[in-house]
PDB file of C-alpha atoms in Angstrom:
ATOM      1  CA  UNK G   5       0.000   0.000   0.000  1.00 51.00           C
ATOM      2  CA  UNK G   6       2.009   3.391  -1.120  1.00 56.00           C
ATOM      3  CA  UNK G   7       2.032   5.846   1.644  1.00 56.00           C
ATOM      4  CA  UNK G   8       1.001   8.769   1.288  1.00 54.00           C
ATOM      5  CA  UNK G   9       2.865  11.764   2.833  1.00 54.00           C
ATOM      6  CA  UNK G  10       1.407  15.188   4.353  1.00 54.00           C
ATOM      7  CA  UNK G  11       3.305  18.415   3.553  1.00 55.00           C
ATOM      8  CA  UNK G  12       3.736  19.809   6.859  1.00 55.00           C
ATOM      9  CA  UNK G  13       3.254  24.053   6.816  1.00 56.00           C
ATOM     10  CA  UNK G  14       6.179  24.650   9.826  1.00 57.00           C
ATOM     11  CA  UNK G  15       6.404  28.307   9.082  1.00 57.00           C
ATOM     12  CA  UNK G  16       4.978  31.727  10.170  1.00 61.00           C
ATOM     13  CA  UNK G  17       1.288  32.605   8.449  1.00 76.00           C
ATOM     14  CA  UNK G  18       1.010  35.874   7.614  1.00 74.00           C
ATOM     15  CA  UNK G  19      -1.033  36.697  10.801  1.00 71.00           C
ATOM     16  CA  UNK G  20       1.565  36.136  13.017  1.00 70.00           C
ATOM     17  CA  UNK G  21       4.459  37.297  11.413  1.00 76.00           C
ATOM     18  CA  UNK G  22       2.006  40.736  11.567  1.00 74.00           C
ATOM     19  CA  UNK G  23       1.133  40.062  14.855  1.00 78.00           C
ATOM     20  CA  UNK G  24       5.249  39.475  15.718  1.00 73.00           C
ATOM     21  CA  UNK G  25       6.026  42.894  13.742  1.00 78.00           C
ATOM     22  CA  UNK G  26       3.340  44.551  16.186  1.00 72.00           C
ATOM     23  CA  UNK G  27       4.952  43.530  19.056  1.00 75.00           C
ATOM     24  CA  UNK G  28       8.003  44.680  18.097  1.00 70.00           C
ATOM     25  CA  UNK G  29       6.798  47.683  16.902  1.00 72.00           C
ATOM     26  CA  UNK G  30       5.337  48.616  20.588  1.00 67.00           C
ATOM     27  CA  UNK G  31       8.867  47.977  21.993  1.00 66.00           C
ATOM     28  CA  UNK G  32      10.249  50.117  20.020  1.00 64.00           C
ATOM     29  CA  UNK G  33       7.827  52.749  20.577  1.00 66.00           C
ATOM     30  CA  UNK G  34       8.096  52.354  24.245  1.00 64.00           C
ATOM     31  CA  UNK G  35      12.120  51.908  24.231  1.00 62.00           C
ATOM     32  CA  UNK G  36      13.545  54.686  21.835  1.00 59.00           C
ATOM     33  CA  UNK G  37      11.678  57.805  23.368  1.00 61.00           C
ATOM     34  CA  UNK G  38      13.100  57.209  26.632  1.00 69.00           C
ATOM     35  CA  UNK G  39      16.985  56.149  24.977  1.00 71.00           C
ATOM     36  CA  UNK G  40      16.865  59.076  22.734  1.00 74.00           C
ATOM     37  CA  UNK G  41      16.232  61.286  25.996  1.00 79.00           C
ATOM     38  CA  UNK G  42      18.838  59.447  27.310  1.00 84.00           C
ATOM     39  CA  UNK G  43      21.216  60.414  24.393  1.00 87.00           C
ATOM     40  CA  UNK G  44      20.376  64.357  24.630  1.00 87.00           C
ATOM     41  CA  UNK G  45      20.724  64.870  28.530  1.00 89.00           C
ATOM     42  CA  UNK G  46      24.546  63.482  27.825  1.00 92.00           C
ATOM     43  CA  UNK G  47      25.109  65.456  25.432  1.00 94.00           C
ATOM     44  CA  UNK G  48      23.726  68.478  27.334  1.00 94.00           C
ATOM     45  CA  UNK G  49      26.135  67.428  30.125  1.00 95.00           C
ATOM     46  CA  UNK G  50      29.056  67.082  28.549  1.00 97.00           C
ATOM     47  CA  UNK G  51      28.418  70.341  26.435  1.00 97.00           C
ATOM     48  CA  UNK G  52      28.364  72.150  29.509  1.00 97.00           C
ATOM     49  CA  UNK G  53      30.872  70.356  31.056  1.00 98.00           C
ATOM     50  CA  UNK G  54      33.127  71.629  28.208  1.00 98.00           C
ATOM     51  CA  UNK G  55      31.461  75.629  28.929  1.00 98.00           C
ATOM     52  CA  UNK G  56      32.788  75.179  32.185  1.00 98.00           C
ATOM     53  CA  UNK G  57      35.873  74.050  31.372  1.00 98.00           C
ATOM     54  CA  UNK G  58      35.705  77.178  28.491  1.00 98.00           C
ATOM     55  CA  UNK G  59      35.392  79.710  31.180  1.00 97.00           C
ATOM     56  CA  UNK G  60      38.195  78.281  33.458  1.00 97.00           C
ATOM     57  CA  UNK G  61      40.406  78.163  31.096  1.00 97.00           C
ATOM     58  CA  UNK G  62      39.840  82.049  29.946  1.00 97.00           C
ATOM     59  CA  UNK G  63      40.626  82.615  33.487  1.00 95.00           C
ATOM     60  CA  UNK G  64      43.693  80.855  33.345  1.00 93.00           C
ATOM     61  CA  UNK G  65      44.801  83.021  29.622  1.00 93.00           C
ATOM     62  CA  UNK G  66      44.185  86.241  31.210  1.00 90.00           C
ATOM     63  CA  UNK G  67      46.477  85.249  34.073  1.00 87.00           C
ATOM     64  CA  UNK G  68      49.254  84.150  31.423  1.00 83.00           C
ATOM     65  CA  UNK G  69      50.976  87.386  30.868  1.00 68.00           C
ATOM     66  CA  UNK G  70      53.130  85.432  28.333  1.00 61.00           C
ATOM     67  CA  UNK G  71      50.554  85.150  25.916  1.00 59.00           C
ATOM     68  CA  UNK G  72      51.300  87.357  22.015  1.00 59.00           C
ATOM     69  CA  UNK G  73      51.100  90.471  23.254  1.00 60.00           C
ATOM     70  CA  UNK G  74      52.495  90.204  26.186  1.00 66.00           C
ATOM     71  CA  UNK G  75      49.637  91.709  28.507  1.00 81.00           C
ATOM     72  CA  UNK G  76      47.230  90.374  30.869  1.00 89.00           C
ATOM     73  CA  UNK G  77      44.201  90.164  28.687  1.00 91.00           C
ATOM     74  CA  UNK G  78      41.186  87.585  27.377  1.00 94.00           C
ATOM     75  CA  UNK G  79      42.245  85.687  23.881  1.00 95.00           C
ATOM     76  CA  UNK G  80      40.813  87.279  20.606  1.00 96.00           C
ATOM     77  CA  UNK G  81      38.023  85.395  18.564  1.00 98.00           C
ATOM     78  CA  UNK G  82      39.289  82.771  16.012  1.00 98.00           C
ATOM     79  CA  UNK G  83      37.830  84.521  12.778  1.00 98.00           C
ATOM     80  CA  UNK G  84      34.778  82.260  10.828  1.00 97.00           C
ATOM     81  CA  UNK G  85      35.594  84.181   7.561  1.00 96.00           C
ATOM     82  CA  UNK G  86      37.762  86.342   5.599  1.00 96.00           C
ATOM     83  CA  UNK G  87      35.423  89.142   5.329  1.00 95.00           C
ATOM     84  CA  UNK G  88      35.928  92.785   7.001  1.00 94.00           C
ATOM     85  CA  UNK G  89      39.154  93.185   8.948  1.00 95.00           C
ATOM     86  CA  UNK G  90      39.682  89.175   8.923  1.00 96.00           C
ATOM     87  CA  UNK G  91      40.401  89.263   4.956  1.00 95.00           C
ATOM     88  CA  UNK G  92      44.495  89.048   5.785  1.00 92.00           C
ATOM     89  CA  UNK G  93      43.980  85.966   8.795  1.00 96.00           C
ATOM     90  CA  UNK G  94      43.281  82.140   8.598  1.00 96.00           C
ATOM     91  CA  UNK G  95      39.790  81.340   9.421  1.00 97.00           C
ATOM     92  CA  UNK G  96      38.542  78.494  11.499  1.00 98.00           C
ATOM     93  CA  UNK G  97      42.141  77.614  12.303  1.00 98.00           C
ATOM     94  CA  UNK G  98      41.404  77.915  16.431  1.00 98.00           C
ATOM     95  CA  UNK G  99      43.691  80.395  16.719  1.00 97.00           C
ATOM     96  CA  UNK G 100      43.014  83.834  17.655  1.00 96.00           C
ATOM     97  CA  UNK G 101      43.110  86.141  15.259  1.00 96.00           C
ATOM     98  CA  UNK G 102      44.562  89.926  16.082  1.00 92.00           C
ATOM     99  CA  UNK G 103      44.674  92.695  13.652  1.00 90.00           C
ATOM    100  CA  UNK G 104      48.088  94.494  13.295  1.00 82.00           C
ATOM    101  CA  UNK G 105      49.438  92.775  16.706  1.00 73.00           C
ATOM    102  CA  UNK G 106      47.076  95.237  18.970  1.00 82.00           C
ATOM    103  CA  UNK G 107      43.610  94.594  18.701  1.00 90.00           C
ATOM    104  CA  UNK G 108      41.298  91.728  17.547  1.00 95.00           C
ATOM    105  CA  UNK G 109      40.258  91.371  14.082  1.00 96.00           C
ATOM    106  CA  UNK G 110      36.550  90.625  15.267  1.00 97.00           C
ATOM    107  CA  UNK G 111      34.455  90.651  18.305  1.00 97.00           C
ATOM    108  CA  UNK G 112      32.493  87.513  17.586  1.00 98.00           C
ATOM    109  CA  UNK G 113      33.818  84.568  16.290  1.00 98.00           C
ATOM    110  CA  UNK G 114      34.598  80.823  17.097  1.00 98.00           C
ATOM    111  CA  UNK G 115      36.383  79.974  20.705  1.00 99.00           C
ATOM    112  CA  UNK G 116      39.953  79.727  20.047  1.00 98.00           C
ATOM    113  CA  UNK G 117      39.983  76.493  20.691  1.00 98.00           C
ATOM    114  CA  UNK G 118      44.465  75.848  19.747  1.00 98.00           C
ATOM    115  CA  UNK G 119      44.948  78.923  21.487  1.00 96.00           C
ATOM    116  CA  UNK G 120      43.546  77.548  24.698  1.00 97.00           C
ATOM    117  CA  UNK G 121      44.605  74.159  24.293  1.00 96.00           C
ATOM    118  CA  UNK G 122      40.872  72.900  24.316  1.00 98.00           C
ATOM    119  CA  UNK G 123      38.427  70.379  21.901  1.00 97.00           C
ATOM    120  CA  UNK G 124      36.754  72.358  19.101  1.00 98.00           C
ATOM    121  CA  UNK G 125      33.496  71.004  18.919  1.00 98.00           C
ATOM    122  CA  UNK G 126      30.251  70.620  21.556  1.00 97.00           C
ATOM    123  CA  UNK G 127      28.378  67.493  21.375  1.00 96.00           C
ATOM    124  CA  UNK G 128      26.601  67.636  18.555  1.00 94.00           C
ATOM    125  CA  UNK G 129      29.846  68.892  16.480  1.00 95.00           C
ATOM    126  CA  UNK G 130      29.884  72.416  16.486  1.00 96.00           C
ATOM    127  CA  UNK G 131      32.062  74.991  16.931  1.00 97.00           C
ATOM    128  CA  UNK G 132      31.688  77.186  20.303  1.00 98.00           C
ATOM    129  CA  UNK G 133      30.456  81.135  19.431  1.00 98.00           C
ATOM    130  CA  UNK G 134      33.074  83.320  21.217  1.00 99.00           C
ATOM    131  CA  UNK G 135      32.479  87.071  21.995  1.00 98.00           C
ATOM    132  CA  UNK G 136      34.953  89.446  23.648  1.00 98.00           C
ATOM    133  CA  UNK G 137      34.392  92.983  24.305  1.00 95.00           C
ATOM    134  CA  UNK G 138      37.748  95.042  22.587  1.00 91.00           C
ATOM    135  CA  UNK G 139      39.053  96.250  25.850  1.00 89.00           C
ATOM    136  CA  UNK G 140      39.294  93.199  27.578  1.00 92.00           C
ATOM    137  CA  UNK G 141      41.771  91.790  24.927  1.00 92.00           C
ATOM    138  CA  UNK G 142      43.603  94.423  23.352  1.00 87.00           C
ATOM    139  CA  UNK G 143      47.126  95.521  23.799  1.00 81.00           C
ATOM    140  CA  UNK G 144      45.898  99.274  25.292  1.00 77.00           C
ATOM    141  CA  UNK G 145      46.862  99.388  28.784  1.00 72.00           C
ATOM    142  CA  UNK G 146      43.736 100.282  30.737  1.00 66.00           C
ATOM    143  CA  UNK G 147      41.792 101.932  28.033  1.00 53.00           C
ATOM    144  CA  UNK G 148      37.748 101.628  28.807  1.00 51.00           C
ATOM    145  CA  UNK G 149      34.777 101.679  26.221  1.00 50.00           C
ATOM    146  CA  UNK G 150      32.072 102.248  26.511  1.00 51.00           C
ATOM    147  CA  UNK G 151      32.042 104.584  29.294  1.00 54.00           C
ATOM    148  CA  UNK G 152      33.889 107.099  30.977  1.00 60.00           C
ATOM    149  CA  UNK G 153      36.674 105.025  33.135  1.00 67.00           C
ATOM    150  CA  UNK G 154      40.013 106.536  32.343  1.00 65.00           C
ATOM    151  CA  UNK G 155      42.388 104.614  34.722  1.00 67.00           C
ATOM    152  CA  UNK G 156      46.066 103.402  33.418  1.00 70.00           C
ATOM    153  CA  UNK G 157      47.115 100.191  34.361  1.00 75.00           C
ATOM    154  CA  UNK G 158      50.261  99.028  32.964  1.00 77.00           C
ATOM    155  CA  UNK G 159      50.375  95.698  31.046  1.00 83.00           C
ATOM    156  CA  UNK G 160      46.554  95.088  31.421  1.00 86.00           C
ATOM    157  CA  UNK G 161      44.027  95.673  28.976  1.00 85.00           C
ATOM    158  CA  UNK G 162      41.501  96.829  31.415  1.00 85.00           C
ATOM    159  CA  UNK G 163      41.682  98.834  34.498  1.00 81.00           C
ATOM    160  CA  UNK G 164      39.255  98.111  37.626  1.00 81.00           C
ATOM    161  CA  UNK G 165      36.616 100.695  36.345  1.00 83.00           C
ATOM    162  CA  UNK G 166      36.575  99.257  33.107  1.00 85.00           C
ATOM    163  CA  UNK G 167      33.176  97.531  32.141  1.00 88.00           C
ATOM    164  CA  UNK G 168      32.121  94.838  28.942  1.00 93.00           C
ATOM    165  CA  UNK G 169      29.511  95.914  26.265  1.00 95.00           C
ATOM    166  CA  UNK G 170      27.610  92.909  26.041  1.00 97.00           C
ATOM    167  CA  UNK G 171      24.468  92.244  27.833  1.00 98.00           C
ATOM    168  CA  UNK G 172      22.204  88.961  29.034  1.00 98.00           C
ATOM    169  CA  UNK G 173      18.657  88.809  28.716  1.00 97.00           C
ATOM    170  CA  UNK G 174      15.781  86.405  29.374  1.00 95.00           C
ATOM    171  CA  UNK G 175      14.181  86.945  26.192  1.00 92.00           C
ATOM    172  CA  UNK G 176      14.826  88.500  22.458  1.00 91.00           C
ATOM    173  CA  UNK G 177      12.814  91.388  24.192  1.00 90.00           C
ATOM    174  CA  UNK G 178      13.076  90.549  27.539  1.00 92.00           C
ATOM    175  CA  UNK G 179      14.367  91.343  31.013  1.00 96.00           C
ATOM    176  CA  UNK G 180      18.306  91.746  31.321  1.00 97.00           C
ATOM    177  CA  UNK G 181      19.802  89.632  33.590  1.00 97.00           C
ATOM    178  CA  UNK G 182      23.380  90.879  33.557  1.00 97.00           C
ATOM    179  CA  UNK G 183      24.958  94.128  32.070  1.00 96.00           C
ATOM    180  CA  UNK G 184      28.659  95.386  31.324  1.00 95.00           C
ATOM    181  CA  UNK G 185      29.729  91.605  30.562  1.00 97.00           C
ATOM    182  CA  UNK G 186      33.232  91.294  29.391  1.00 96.00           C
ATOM    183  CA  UNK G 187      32.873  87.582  27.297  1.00 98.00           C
ATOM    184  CA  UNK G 188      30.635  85.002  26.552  1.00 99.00           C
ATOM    185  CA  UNK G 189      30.850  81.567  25.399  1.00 99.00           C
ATOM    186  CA  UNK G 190      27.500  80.228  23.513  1.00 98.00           C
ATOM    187  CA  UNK G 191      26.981  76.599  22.557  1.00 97.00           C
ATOM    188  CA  UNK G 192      24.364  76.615  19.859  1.00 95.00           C
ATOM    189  CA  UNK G 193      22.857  73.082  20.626  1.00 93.00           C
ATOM    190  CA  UNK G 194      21.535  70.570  18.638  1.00 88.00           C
ATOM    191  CA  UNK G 195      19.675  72.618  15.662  1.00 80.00           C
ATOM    192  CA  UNK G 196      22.710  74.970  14.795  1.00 72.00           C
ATOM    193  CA  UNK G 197      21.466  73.935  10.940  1.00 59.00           C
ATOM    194  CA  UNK G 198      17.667  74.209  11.861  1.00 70.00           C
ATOM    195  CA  UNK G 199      15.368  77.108  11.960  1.00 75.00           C
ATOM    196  CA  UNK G 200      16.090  78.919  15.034  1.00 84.00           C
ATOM    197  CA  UNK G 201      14.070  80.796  17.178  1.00 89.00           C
ATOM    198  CA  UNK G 202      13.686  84.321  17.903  1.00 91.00           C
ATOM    199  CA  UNK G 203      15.753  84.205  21.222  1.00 93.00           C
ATOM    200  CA  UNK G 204      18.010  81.905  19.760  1.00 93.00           C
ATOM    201  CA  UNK G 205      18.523  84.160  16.847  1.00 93.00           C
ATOM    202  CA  UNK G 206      19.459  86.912  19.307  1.00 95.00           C
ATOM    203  CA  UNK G 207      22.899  84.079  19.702  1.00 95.00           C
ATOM    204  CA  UNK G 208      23.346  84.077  16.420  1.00 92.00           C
ATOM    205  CA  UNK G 209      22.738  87.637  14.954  1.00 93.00           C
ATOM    206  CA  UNK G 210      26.548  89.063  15.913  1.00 94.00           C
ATOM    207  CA  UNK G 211      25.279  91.977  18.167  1.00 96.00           C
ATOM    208  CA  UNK G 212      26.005  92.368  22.337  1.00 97.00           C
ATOM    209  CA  UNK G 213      22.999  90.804  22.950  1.00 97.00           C
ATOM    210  CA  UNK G 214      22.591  87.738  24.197  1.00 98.00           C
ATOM    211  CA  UNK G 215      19.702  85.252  25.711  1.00 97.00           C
ATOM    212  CA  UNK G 216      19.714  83.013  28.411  1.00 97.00           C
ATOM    213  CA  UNK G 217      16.667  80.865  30.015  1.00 95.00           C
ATOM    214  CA  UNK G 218      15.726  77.692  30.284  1.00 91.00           C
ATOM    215  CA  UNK G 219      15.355  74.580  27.312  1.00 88.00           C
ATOM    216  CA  UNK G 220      12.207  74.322  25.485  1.00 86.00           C
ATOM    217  CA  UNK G 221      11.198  71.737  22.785  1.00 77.00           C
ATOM    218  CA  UNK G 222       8.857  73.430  21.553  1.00 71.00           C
ATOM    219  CA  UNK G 223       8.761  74.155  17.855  1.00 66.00           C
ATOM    220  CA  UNK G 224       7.662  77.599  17.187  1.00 70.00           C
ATOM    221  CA  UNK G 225       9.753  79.113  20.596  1.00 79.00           C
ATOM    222  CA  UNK G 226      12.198  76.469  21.468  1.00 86.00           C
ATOM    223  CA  UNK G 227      15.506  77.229  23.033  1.00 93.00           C
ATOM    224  CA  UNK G 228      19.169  74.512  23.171  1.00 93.00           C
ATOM    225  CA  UNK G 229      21.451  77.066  23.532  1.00 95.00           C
ATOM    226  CA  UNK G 230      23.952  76.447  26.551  1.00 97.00           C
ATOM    227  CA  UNK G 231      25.629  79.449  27.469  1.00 97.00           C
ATOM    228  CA  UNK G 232      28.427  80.970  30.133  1.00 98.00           C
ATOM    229  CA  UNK G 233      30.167  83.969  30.732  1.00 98.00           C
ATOM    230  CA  UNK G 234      32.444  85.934  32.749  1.00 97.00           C
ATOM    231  CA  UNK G 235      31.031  88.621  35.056  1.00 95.00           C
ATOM    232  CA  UNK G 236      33.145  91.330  35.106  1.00 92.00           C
ATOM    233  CA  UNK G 237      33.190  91.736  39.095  1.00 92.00           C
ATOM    234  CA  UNK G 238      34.423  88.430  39.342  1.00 93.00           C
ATOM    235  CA  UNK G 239      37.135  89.189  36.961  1.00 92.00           C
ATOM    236  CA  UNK G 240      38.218  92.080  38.529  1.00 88.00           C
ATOM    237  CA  UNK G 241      37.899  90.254  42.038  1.00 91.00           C
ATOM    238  CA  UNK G 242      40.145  87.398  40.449  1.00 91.00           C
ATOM    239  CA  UNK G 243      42.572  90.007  39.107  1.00 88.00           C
ATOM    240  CA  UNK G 244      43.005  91.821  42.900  1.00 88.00           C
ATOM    241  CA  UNK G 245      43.558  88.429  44.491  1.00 90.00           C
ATOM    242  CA  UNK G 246      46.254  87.946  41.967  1.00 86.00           C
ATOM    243  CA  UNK G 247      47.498  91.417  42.858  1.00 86.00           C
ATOM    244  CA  UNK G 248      47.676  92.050  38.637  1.00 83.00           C
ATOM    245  CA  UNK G 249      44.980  94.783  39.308  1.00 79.00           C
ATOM    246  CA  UNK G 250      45.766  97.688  42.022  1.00 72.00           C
TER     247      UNK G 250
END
């Protein structure tokens, strides 16, 4: 008697390979929001780690009388271009760049990041914005602007009276929270490339201006930005201590 043999259907029907891909699919969903949170608040950490290592480090250069010019002063801006008074220096080489060995070529530019001995980029590979008000790195002994502070001190670029020109709001059109600031260090965040904001425009426009609050998601008013600066009482505190300043 021949035997007849049964063809035996061992894999997946369509239903449950759907049902399998479901699954799956509801993992994911539940696992990657919380991982790609995750991701960001590292990268936020470590960005400002790297601020805070920015603003030390500044410090430490204006201490460092043996920097090019030979006074006690804060580094110039590395320049992004070759427009303007940067047409004769090599841009986004993370070097400062100073025009005719007295002054800085620009106010606003990257962090000179071979100058200071520190890593170029934040943590979503960009360069730091740098911003220095003239005074504070030029080769003038004591000079002051703006204002009306006319103390000499010799090999400094500022004297105690002198003041920055930048200023720190809450908003675009907001509230200042500090005036008269010397430098600032800006990390643009993850959407350098993407439409910013309006106060995250205020970063990126290449005025004194600058806004700091808190991080929003949002997409019409959101806000990555990390940002530090110098105050310029605690510079000029530093600077007595250190018996530079009189």
């Amino acid at each position: 008697m021949k035997e007849i043999k049964q063809k035996c259907n061992c894999g997946f029907t369509l239903v449950e390979l759907a049902m399998v891909l479901f699954i799956v699919t509801l993992l994911l969903g539940a696992i990657l929001p919380p991982l790609a949170t995750q991701i960001q608040q590292k990268q936020i950490e470590q960005t400002q780690a790297q601020l805070d290592e920015a603003k030390e480090v500044l410090f430490g250069y204006m201490f460092n009388q043996n920097n090019v010019l030979f006074t006690y002063r804060l580094p110039c801006p590395d320049c992004r271009d070759n427009t303007g008074n940067c047409a004769a220096m090599t841009a986004n080489d993370g070097v400062e760049d100073i025009l005719g060995g007295a002054s800085c070529a620009t106010a606003e530019g990257n962090l000179p990041w071979t100058t200071l001995g520190i890593r170029e980029n934040d943590a979503w590979g960009q360069r730091f914005t740098y911003r220095v008000t003239s005074v504070f790195a030029d080769v003038t002994d004591g000079a002051n602007s703006p204002g009306s502070c006319t103390d000499i001190t010799l090999n400094v670029s500022f004297a105690l009276c002198s003041d920055g020109d930048m200023t720190i709001l809450d908003g675009a059109m907001g509230t200042n929270i500090a005036t008269g600031i010397p430098a600032i260090v800006v990390s643009h965040g993850k959407n350098w490339a993407d439409t910013p904001s309006t106060d995250e425009t205020e970063n990126l426009n290449n005025d004194a201006n600058f806004v700091y609050r808190d991080f929003s998601s949002d997409s019409a008013t959101g806000f990555d930005d990390l940002i530090i600066w110098i105050s310029p009482h605690i510079l000029r505190t530093k600077m007595l201590n250190a018996g530079i300043l009189p």
